[in-house]
Amino acid sequence: MNNPIRGPLNAATLRAVDNYTHRLVGVRKQRLFADLPRQVVEIGPGTGANLRYYRPGTWLVAIEPNVHMHRRLRAAARRRGIDLELRTETAERIWLPDASVDVVVSTLVLCTVPDPDAAVREIRRVLRPGGRLLFLEHVRADGGSGRVQRLAARPWHWLFEGCDVRRDTERTLRDAGFASVDLERYQLRSAFLPINPQIAGTAVR
Ligand SMILES: C[S@@+](CC[C@H](N)C(=O)[O-])C[C@H]1O[C@@H](n2cnc3c(N)ncnc32)[C@H](O)[C@@H]1O
């Protein structure tokens, strides 16, 4: 995190794959983000891959501790007419009061935060009863795809500053005490094999 070489490299890579990711998961994200309130809290927004799905005028509380993401994130917010409140705390310790938020977004972040259990606990804490965590994450695979993940794990972890392709994020979410967790599991048609399979859905406090 905030590594002077990998930070800028990671930010440039995320920005470079922005349109590609949109082609892969754009329809799914449009469905997931169909009904957002004006204020959205997003953990680890990176360079702003999700901003194209938010309505102009959205108040985005962006919890992004990696400063190398900030310039591109600010530029994306300006381009999309998003009212950006950029903060550098981590998802494991969110500086928001209990039960104060209606929607938290996390896409491809619970793979990277150092302590995913703590991050999900914090997300649940800041959500109001009935509030929603909207997530899209890559998760641990079995069989042949699991072997591919094991081979890719170390370089992937280096390049993407801590991304662990072997996490059982579905289990983390289901064990976190949400009132409900609804998700779909799917395979991307992508050359980026280690980030398959994925889960996307909603956890309601
Ligand atoms: C793979 S990128 C995903 C970026 C973006 N959400 C997307 O879908 O393209 C992971 C992001 O999580 C951020 N991150 C890493 N550790 C974090 C933490 N402890 N709290 C919040 N964000 C974190 C990284 O800086 C990075 O922006």
PDB file of C-alpha atoms and ligand atoms in Angstrom:
ATOM      1  CA  MET A   1       0.000   0.000   0.000  1.00  0.00           C
ATOM      2  CA  ASN A   2       1.318   3.416  -0.991  1.00  0.00           C
ATOM      3  CA  ASN A   3       4.457   1.786  -2.391  1.00  0.00           C
ATOM      4  CA  PRO A   4       6.255   4.380  -4.582  1.00  0.00           C
ATOM      5  CA  ILE A   5       6.643   1.908  -7.481  1.00  0.00           C
ATOM      6  CA  ARG A   6       3.709  -0.469  -7.188  1.00  0.00           C
ATOM      7  CA  GLY A   7       1.238   2.259  -6.131  1.00  0.00           C
ATOM      8  CA  PRO A   8       1.464   4.266  -9.373  1.00  0.00           C
ATOM      9  CA  LEU A   9       1.754   1.037 -11.416  1.00  0.00           C
ATOM     10  CA  ASN A  10      -1.371  -0.400  -9.774  1.00  0.00           C
ATOM     11  CA  ALA A  11      -3.267   2.872 -10.323  1.00  0.00           C
ATOM     12  CA  ALA A  12      -2.241   3.018 -13.997  1.00  0.00           C
ATOM     13  CA  THR A  13      -3.245  -0.637 -14.486  1.00  0.00           C
ATOM     14  CA  LEU A  14      -6.665  -0.106 -12.905  1.00  0.00           C
ATOM     15  CA  ARG A  15      -7.289   2.930 -15.098  1.00  0.00           C
ATOM     16  CA  ALA A  16      -6.095   1.064 -18.210  1.00  0.00           C
ATOM     17  CA  VAL A  17      -8.540  -1.833 -17.655  1.00  0.00           C
ATOM     18  CA  ASP A  18     -11.469   0.457 -16.834  1.00  0.00           C
ATOM     19  CA  ASN A  19     -13.284   0.101 -20.185  1.00  0.00           C
ATOM     20  CA  TYR A  20     -12.447  -3.602 -20.390  1.00  0.00           C
ATOM     21  CA  THR A  21     -13.931  -4.194 -16.932  1.00  0.00           C
ATOM     22  CA  HIS A  22     -16.996  -2.217 -17.959  1.00  0.00           C
ATOM     23  CA  ARG A  23     -17.492  -4.549 -20.918  1.00  0.00           C
ATOM     24  CA  LEU A  24     -17.121  -7.606 -18.655  1.00  0.00           C
ATOM     25  CA  VAL A  25     -19.265  -6.618 -15.672  1.00  0.00           C
ATOM     26  CA  GLY A  26     -20.977  -3.365 -16.660  1.00  0.00           C
ATOM     27  CA  VAL A  27     -24.460  -4.833 -17.027  1.00  0.00           C
ATOM     28  CA  ARG A  28     -24.135  -6.616 -13.700  1.00  0.00           C
ATOM     29  CA  LYS A  29     -22.959  -3.415 -12.002  1.00  0.00           C
ATOM     30  CA  GLN A  30     -25.768  -1.385 -13.575  1.00  0.00           C
ATOM     31  CA  ARG A  31     -28.239  -3.832 -12.007  1.00  0.00           C
ATOM     32  CA  LEU A  32     -26.445  -3.826  -8.648  1.00  0.00           C
ATOM     33  CA  PHE A  33     -26.278  -0.028  -8.473  1.00  0.00           C
ATOM     34  CA  ALA A  34     -29.740   0.604  -9.952  1.00  0.00           C
ATOM     35  CA  ASP A  35     -31.295   2.140  -6.882  1.00  0.00           C
ATOM     36  CA  LEU A  36     -28.739   4.240  -5.002  1.00  0.00           C
ATOM     37  CA  PRO A  37     -29.451   7.032  -2.521  1.00  0.00           C
ATOM     38  CA  ARG A  38     -27.668  10.386  -2.914  1.00  0.00           C
ATOM     39  CA  GLN A  39     -24.951   9.426  -0.405  1.00  0.00           C
ATOM     40  CA  VAL A  40     -22.857   6.362  -1.197  1.00  0.00           C
ATOM     41  CA  VAL A  41     -19.895   5.171   0.886  1.00  0.00           C
ATOM     42  CA  GLU A  42     -17.409   3.210  -1.215  1.00  0.00           C
ATOM     43  CA  ILE A  43     -14.426   1.385   0.242  1.00  0.00           C
ATOM     44  CA  GLY A  44     -11.338   1.112  -1.955  1.00  0.00           C
ATOM     45  CA  PRO A  45     -12.773   2.896  -5.020  1.00  0.00           C
ATOM     46  CA  GLY A  46      -9.323   2.895  -6.642  1.00  0.00           C
ATOM     47  CA  THR A  47      -9.283   5.094  -9.720  1.00  0.00           C
ATOM     48  CA  GLY A  48     -13.082   5.296  -9.836  1.00  0.00           C
ATOM     49  CA  ALA A  49     -14.214   2.294 -11.887  1.00  0.00           C
ATOM     50  CA  ASN A  50     -17.712   2.513 -10.389  1.00  0.00           C
ATOM     51  CA  LEU A  51     -18.328   6.217 -10.866  1.00  0.00           C
ATOM     52  CA  ARG A  52     -19.826   5.747 -14.322  1.00  0.00           C
ATOM     53  CA  TYR A  53     -22.715   3.847 -12.673  1.00  0.00           C
ATOM     54  CA  TYR A  54     -23.516   6.604 -10.145  1.00  0.00           C
ATOM     55  CA  ARG A  55     -25.926   9.442 -10.894  1.00  0.00           C
ATOM     56  CA  PRO A  56     -24.318  12.861 -11.380  1.00  0.00           C
ATOM     57  CA  GLY A  57     -24.731  14.716  -8.091  1.00  0.00           C
ATOM     58  CA  THR A  58     -24.064  11.584  -6.018  1.00  0.00           C
ATOM     59  CA  TRP A  59     -22.221  12.385  -2.769  1.00  0.00           C
ATOM     60  CA  LEU A  60     -19.478   9.774  -2.750  1.00  0.00           C
ATOM     61  CA  VAL A  61     -17.645   9.171   0.516  1.00  0.00           C
ATOM     62  CA  ALA A  62     -14.564   7.423  -0.877  1.00  0.00           C
ATOM     63  CA  ILE A  63     -12.468   5.496   1.628  1.00  0.00           C
ATOM     64  CA  GLU A  64      -9.218   5.094  -0.292  1.00  0.00           C
ATOM     65  CA  PRO A  65      -6.011   4.872   1.765  1.00  0.00           C
ATOM     66  CA  ASN A  66      -3.794   4.484  -1.307  1.00  0.00           C
ATOM     67  CA  VAL A  67      -2.819   8.040  -2.245  1.00  0.00           C
ATOM     68  CA  HIS A  68      -1.582   6.912  -5.657  1.00  0.00           C
ATOM     69  CA  MET A  69      -5.227   6.377  -6.650  1.00  0.00           C
ATOM     70  CA  HIS A  70      -6.325   9.872  -5.668  1.00  0.00           C
ATOM     71  CA  ARG A  71      -5.427  11.972  -8.719  1.00  0.00           C
ATOM     72  CA  ARG A  72      -7.255   9.667 -11.127  1.00  0.00           C
ATOM     73  CA  LEU A  73     -10.159   9.244  -8.719  1.00  0.00           C
ATOM     74  CA  ARG A  74     -10.575  13.030  -8.427  1.00  0.00           C
ATOM     75  CA  ALA A  75     -10.424  13.377 -12.223  1.00  0.00           C
ATOM     76  CA  ALA A  76     -13.075  10.647 -12.665  1.00  0.00           C
ATOM     77  CA  ALA A  77     -15.335  12.391 -10.125  1.00  0.00           C
ATOM     78  CA  ARG A  78     -14.982  15.726 -11.974  1.00  0.00           C
ATOM     79  CA  ARG A  79     -15.736  14.025 -15.312  1.00  0.00           C
ATOM     80  CA  ARG A  80     -18.837  12.279 -13.966  1.00  0.00           C
ATOM     81  CA  GLY A  81     -20.216  15.159 -11.893  1.00  0.00           C
ATOM     82  CA  ILE A  82     -19.758  13.233  -8.627  1.00  0.00           C
ATOM     83  CA  ASP A  83     -19.466  15.159  -5.359  1.00  0.00           C
ATOM     84  CA  LEU A  84     -16.366  13.479  -3.938  1.00  0.00           C
ATOM     85  CA  GLU A  85     -15.457  13.322  -0.252  1.00  0.00           C
ATOM     86  CA  LEU A  86     -12.081  11.588  -0.337  1.00  0.00           C
ATOM     87  CA  ARG A  87     -10.788  10.044   2.862  1.00  0.00           C
ATOM     88  CA  THR A  88      -7.626   8.128   3.656  1.00  0.00           C
ATOM     89  CA  GLU A  89      -8.696   5.907   6.546  1.00  0.00           C
ATOM     90  CA  THR A  90      -8.926   2.148   5.935  1.00  0.00           C
ATOM     91  CA  ALA A  91     -12.037  -0.002   5.617  1.00  0.00           C
ATOM     92  CA  GLU A  92     -11.043  -1.743   8.839  1.00  0.00           C
ATOM     93  CA  ARG A  93     -11.570   1.489  10.780  1.00  0.00           C
ATOM     94  CA  ILE A  94     -14.149   3.733   9.151  1.00  0.00           C
ATOM     95  CA  TRP A  95     -14.491   7.185  10.730  1.00  0.00           C
ATOM     96  CA  LEU A  96     -18.277   7.250  10.518  1.00  0.00           C
ATOM     97  CA  PRO A  97     -20.799   6.860  13.338  1.00  0.00           C
ATOM     98  CA  ASP A  98     -22.740   3.649  13.965  1.00  0.00           C
ATOM     99  CA  ALA A  99     -25.874   3.147  11.846  1.00  0.00           C
ATOM    100  CA  SER A 100     -25.345   6.312   9.794  1.00  0.00           C
ATOM    101  CA  VAL A 101     -25.237   5.075   6.182  1.00  0.00           C
ATOM    102  CA  ASP A 102     -27.749   3.528   3.741  1.00  0.00           C
ATOM    103  CA  VAL A 103     -25.392   2.028   1.151  1.00  0.00           C
ATOM    104  CA  VAL A 104     -21.780   0.862   1.152  1.00  0.00           C
ATOM    105  CA  VAL A 105     -20.137  -0.346  -2.086  1.00  0.00           C
ATOM    106  CA  SER A 106     -17.183  -2.726  -2.348  1.00  0.00           C
ATOM    107  CA  THR A 107     -15.919  -4.052  -5.686  1.00  0.00           C
ATOM    108  CA  LEU A 108     -12.689  -6.078  -5.825  1.00  0.00           C
ATOM    109  CA  VAL A 109     -11.628  -4.764  -2.420  1.00  0.00           C
ATOM    110  CA  LEU A 110     -12.258  -7.519   0.150  1.00  0.00           C
ATOM    111  CA  CYS A 111      -9.536  -9.480  -1.703  1.00  0.00           C
ATOM    112  CA  THR A 112      -7.025  -6.760  -0.827  1.00  0.00           C
ATOM    113  CA  VAL A 113      -7.820  -5.270   2.574  1.00  0.00           C
ATOM    114  CA  PRO A 114      -5.392  -6.762   5.121  1.00  0.00           C
ATOM    115  CA  ASP A 115      -8.232  -7.810   7.479  1.00  0.00           C
ATOM    116  CA  PRO A 116     -11.443  -8.589   5.574  1.00  0.00           C
ATOM    117  CA  ASP A 117     -13.350  -9.720   8.705  1.00  0.00           C
ATOM    118  CA  ALA A 118     -12.666  -6.372  10.375  1.00  0.00           C
ATOM    119  CA  ALA A 119     -13.607  -4.465   7.210  1.00  0.00           C
ATOM    120  CA  VAL A 120     -16.943  -6.252   6.893  1.00  0.00           C
ATOM    121  CA  ARG A 121     -17.604  -5.726  10.619  1.00  0.00           C
ATOM    122  CA  GLU A 122     -16.998  -2.017  10.145  1.00  0.00           C
ATOM    123  CA  ILE A 123     -19.255  -1.853   7.093  1.00  0.00           C
ATOM    124  CA  ARG A 124     -22.034  -3.545   9.068  1.00  0.00           C
ATOM    125  CA  ARG A 125     -21.486  -1.164  11.987  1.00  0.00           C
ATOM    126  CA  VAL A 126     -21.889   1.996   9.878  1.00  0.00           C
ATOM    127  CA  LEU A 127     -24.956   0.699   7.986  1.00  0.00           C
ATOM    128  CA  ARG A 128     -28.400   1.599   9.296  1.00  0.00           C
ATOM    129  CA  PRO A 129     -30.750  -1.341   9.987  1.00  0.00           C
ATOM    130  CA  GLY A 130     -32.004  -2.239   6.500  1.00  0.00           C
ATOM    131  CA  GLY A 131     -28.932  -0.564   4.953  1.00  0.00           C
ATOM    132  CA  ARG A 132     -27.164  -2.429   2.133  1.00  0.00           C
ATOM    133  CA  LEU A 133     -23.654  -3.522   1.286  1.00  0.00           C
ATOM    134  CA  LEU A 134     -23.448  -3.905  -2.513  1.00  0.00           C
ATOM    135  CA  PHE A 135     -20.486  -6.060  -3.459  1.00  0.00           C
ATOM    136  CA  LEU A 136     -18.755  -7.631  -6.429  1.00  0.00           C
ATOM    137  CA  GLU A 137     -15.651  -9.644  -5.528  1.00  0.00           C
ATOM    138  CA  HIS A 138     -13.446 -12.381  -6.921  1.00  0.00           C
ATOM    139  CA  VAL A 139     -13.147 -15.440  -4.690  1.00  0.00           C
ATOM    140  CA  ARG A 140     -11.242 -18.638  -4.137  1.00  0.00           C
ATOM    141  CA  ALA A 141     -11.705 -21.357  -6.790  1.00  0.00           C
ATOM    142  CA  ASP A 142     -11.628 -25.151  -6.555  1.00  0.00           C
ATOM    143  CA  GLY A 143     -10.124 -27.724  -8.947  1.00  0.00           C
ATOM    144  CA  GLY A 144      -8.092 -26.619 -11.993  1.00  0.00           C
ATOM    145  CA  SER A 145      -8.938 -22.940 -11.510  1.00  0.00           C
ATOM    146  CA  GLY A 146      -7.733 -23.257  -7.917  1.00  0.00           C
ATOM    147  CA  ARG A 147      -4.366 -24.478  -9.220  1.00  0.00           C
ATOM    148  CA  VAL A 148      -4.147 -21.466 -11.559  1.00  0.00           C
ATOM    149  CA  GLN A 149      -4.871 -19.203  -8.602  1.00  0.00           C
ATOM    150  CA  ARG A 150      -2.190 -20.845  -6.481  1.00  0.00           C
ATOM    151  CA  LEU A 151       0.387 -20.313  -9.269  1.00  0.00           C
ATOM    152  CA  ALA A 152      -0.609 -16.691  -9.809  1.00  0.00           C
ATOM    153  CA  ALA A 153      -1.013 -15.834  -6.134  1.00  0.00           C
ATOM    154  CA  ARG A 154       2.448 -14.410  -5.428  1.00  0.00           C
ATOM    155  CA  PRO A 155       2.972 -12.166  -8.499  1.00  0.00           C
ATOM    156  CA  TRP A 156      -0.652 -11.038  -8.247  1.00  0.00           C
ATOM    157  CA  HIS A 157      -0.176 -10.171  -4.593  1.00  0.00           C
ATOM    158  CA  TRP A 158       2.913  -8.120  -5.498  1.00  0.00           C
ATOM    159  CA  LEU A 159       1.471  -6.262  -8.474  1.00  0.00           C
ATOM    160  CA  PHE A 160      -1.895  -5.491  -6.902  1.00  0.00           C
ATOM    161  CA  GLU A 161      -0.476  -4.495  -3.515  1.00  0.00           C
ATOM    162  CA  GLY A 162      -1.773  -7.299  -1.348  1.00  0.00           C
ATOM    163  CA  CYS A 163      -4.579  -8.784  -3.487  1.00  0.00           C
ATOM    164  CA  ASP A 164      -5.160 -12.386  -2.345  1.00  0.00           C
ATOM    165  CA  VAL A 165      -6.906 -14.424  -5.041  1.00  0.00           C
ATOM    166  CA  ARG A 166      -7.541 -17.310  -2.610  1.00  0.00           C
ATOM    167  CA  ARG A 167      -9.932 -15.609  -0.184  1.00  0.00           C
ATOM    168  CA  ASP A 168     -13.276 -17.161   0.739  1.00  0.00           C
ATOM    169  CA  THR A 169     -15.113 -13.845   0.752  1.00  0.00           C
ATOM    170  CA  GLU A 170     -18.546 -15.482   0.536  1.00  0.00           C
ATOM    171  CA  ARG A 171     -17.861 -17.133   3.902  1.00  0.00           C
ATOM    172  CA  THR A 172     -16.625 -13.817   5.362  1.00  0.00           C
ATOM    173  CA  LEU A 173     -19.866 -12.128   4.316  1.00  0.00           C
ATOM    174  CA  ARG A 174     -22.132 -14.938   5.476  1.00  0.00           C
ATOM    175  CA  ASP A 175     -20.417 -15.098   8.887  1.00  0.00           C
ATOM    176  CA  ALA A 176     -20.647 -11.347   9.500  1.00  0.00           C
ATOM    177  CA  GLY A 177     -24.125 -11.276  11.039  1.00  0.00           C
ATOM    178  CA  PHE A 178     -26.084  -9.562   8.249  1.00  0.00           C
ATOM    179  CA  ALA A 179     -29.871 -10.091   8.239  1.00  0.00           C
ATOM    180  CA  SER A 180     -29.537 -11.466   4.696  1.00  0.00           C
ATOM    181  CA  VAL A 181     -26.875 -12.087   2.073  1.00  0.00           C
ATOM    182  CA  ASP A 182     -28.088 -12.619  -1.505  1.00  0.00           C
ATOM    183  CA  LEU A 183     -25.474 -13.287  -4.116  1.00  0.00           C
ATOM    184  CA  GLU A 184     -24.842 -14.781  -7.508  1.00  0.00           C
ATOM    185  CA  ARG A 185     -21.715 -16.744  -8.306  1.00  0.00           C
ATOM    186  CA  TYR A 186     -20.455 -16.532 -11.898  1.00  0.00           C
ATOM    187  CA  GLN A 187     -17.468 -16.964 -14.173  1.00  0.00           C
ATOM    188  CA  LEU A 188     -16.051 -14.077 -16.160  1.00  0.00           C
ATOM    189  CA  ARG A 189     -15.100 -14.672 -19.768  1.00  0.00           C
ATOM    190  CA  SER A 190     -11.681 -13.153 -19.276  1.00  0.00           C
ATOM    191  CA  ALA A 191      -8.008 -13.925 -19.771  1.00  0.00           C
ATOM    192  CA  PHE A 192      -7.496 -12.763 -16.180  1.00  0.00           C
ATOM    193  CA  LEU A 193      -8.055 -16.322 -14.932  1.00  0.00           C
ATOM    194  CA  PRO A 194      -7.071 -15.780 -11.267  1.00  0.00           C
ATOM    195  CA  ILE A 195      -9.991 -13.392 -10.698  1.00  0.00           C
ATOM    196  CA  ASN A 196     -12.527 -16.155 -11.346  1.00  0.00           C
ATOM    197  CA  PRO A 197     -14.974 -17.093  -9.957  1.00  0.00           C
ATOM    198  CA  GLN A 198     -16.727 -13.969  -8.763  1.00  0.00           C
ATOM    199  CA  ILE A 199     -19.647 -13.200  -6.494  1.00  0.00           C
ATOM    200  CA  ALA A 200     -21.952 -10.187  -6.692  1.00  0.00           C
ATOM    201  CA  GLY A 201     -24.894  -9.279  -4.551  1.00  0.00           C
ATOM    202  CA  THR A 202     -26.344  -7.516  -1.543  1.00  0.00           C
ATOM    203  CA  ALA A 203     -25.895  -7.960   2.197  1.00  0.00           C
ATOM    204  CA  VAL A 204     -28.600  -6.265   4.270  1.00  0.00           C
ATOM    205  CA  ARG A 205     -27.993  -5.204   7.841  1.00  0.00           C
TER     206      ARG A 205
HETATM  207  C1  LIG B   1      -8.201  -4.141  -6.945  1.00  0.00           C
HETATM  208  S1  LIG B   1      -8.423  -2.502  -6.397  1.00  0.00           S
HETATM  209  C2  LIG B   1     -10.141  -2.266  -6.775  1.00  0.00           C
HETATM  210  C3  LIG B   1     -10.487  -0.845  -7.086  1.00  0.00           C
HETATM  211  C4  LIG B   1     -11.952  -0.578  -7.443  1.00  0.00           C
HETATM  212  N1  LIG B   1     -12.817  -0.864  -6.353  1.00  0.00           N
HETATM  213  C5  LIG B   1     -12.360  -1.352  -8.665  1.00  0.00           C
HETATM  214  O1  LIG B   1     -13.363  -2.077  -8.618  1.00  0.00           O
HETATM  215  O2  LIG B   1     -11.681  -1.199  -9.703  1.00  0.00           O
HETATM  216  C6  LIG B   1      -8.408  -2.625  -4.616  1.00  0.00           C
HETATM  217  C7  LIG B   1      -8.570  -1.279  -3.945  1.00  0.00           C
HETATM  218  O3  LIG B   1      -8.671  -1.462  -2.513  1.00  0.00           O
HETATM  219  C8  LIG B   1      -7.905  -0.450  -1.890  1.00  0.00           C
HETATM  220  N2  LIG B   1      -7.548  -0.882  -0.524  1.00  0.00           N
HETATM  221  C9  LIG B   1      -6.517  -1.672  -0.153  1.00  0.00           C
HETATM  222  N3  LIG B   1      -6.498  -1.827   1.182  1.00  0.00           N
HETATM  223  C10 LIG B   1      -7.548  -1.115   1.664  1.00  0.00           C
HETATM  224  C11 LIG B   1      -8.064  -0.888   2.973  1.00  0.00           C
HETATM  225  N4  LIG B   1      -7.507  -1.443   4.053  1.00  0.00           N
HETATM  226  N5  LIG B   1      -9.149  -0.109   3.090  1.00  0.00           N
HETATM  227  C12 LIG B   1      -9.742   0.446   1.996  1.00  0.00           C
HETATM  228  N6  LIG B   1      -9.302   0.250   0.737  1.00  0.00           N
HETATM  229  C13 LIG B   1      -8.217  -0.514   0.574  1.00  0.00           C
HETATM  230  C14 LIG B   1      -6.720  -0.295  -2.811  1.00  0.00           C
HETATM  231  O4  LIG B   1      -6.013   0.908  -2.586  1.00  0.00           O
HETATM  232  C15 LIG B   1      -7.399  -0.342  -4.169  1.00  0.00           C
HETATM  233  O5  LIG B   1      -7.871   0.906  -4.551  1.00  0.00           O
END
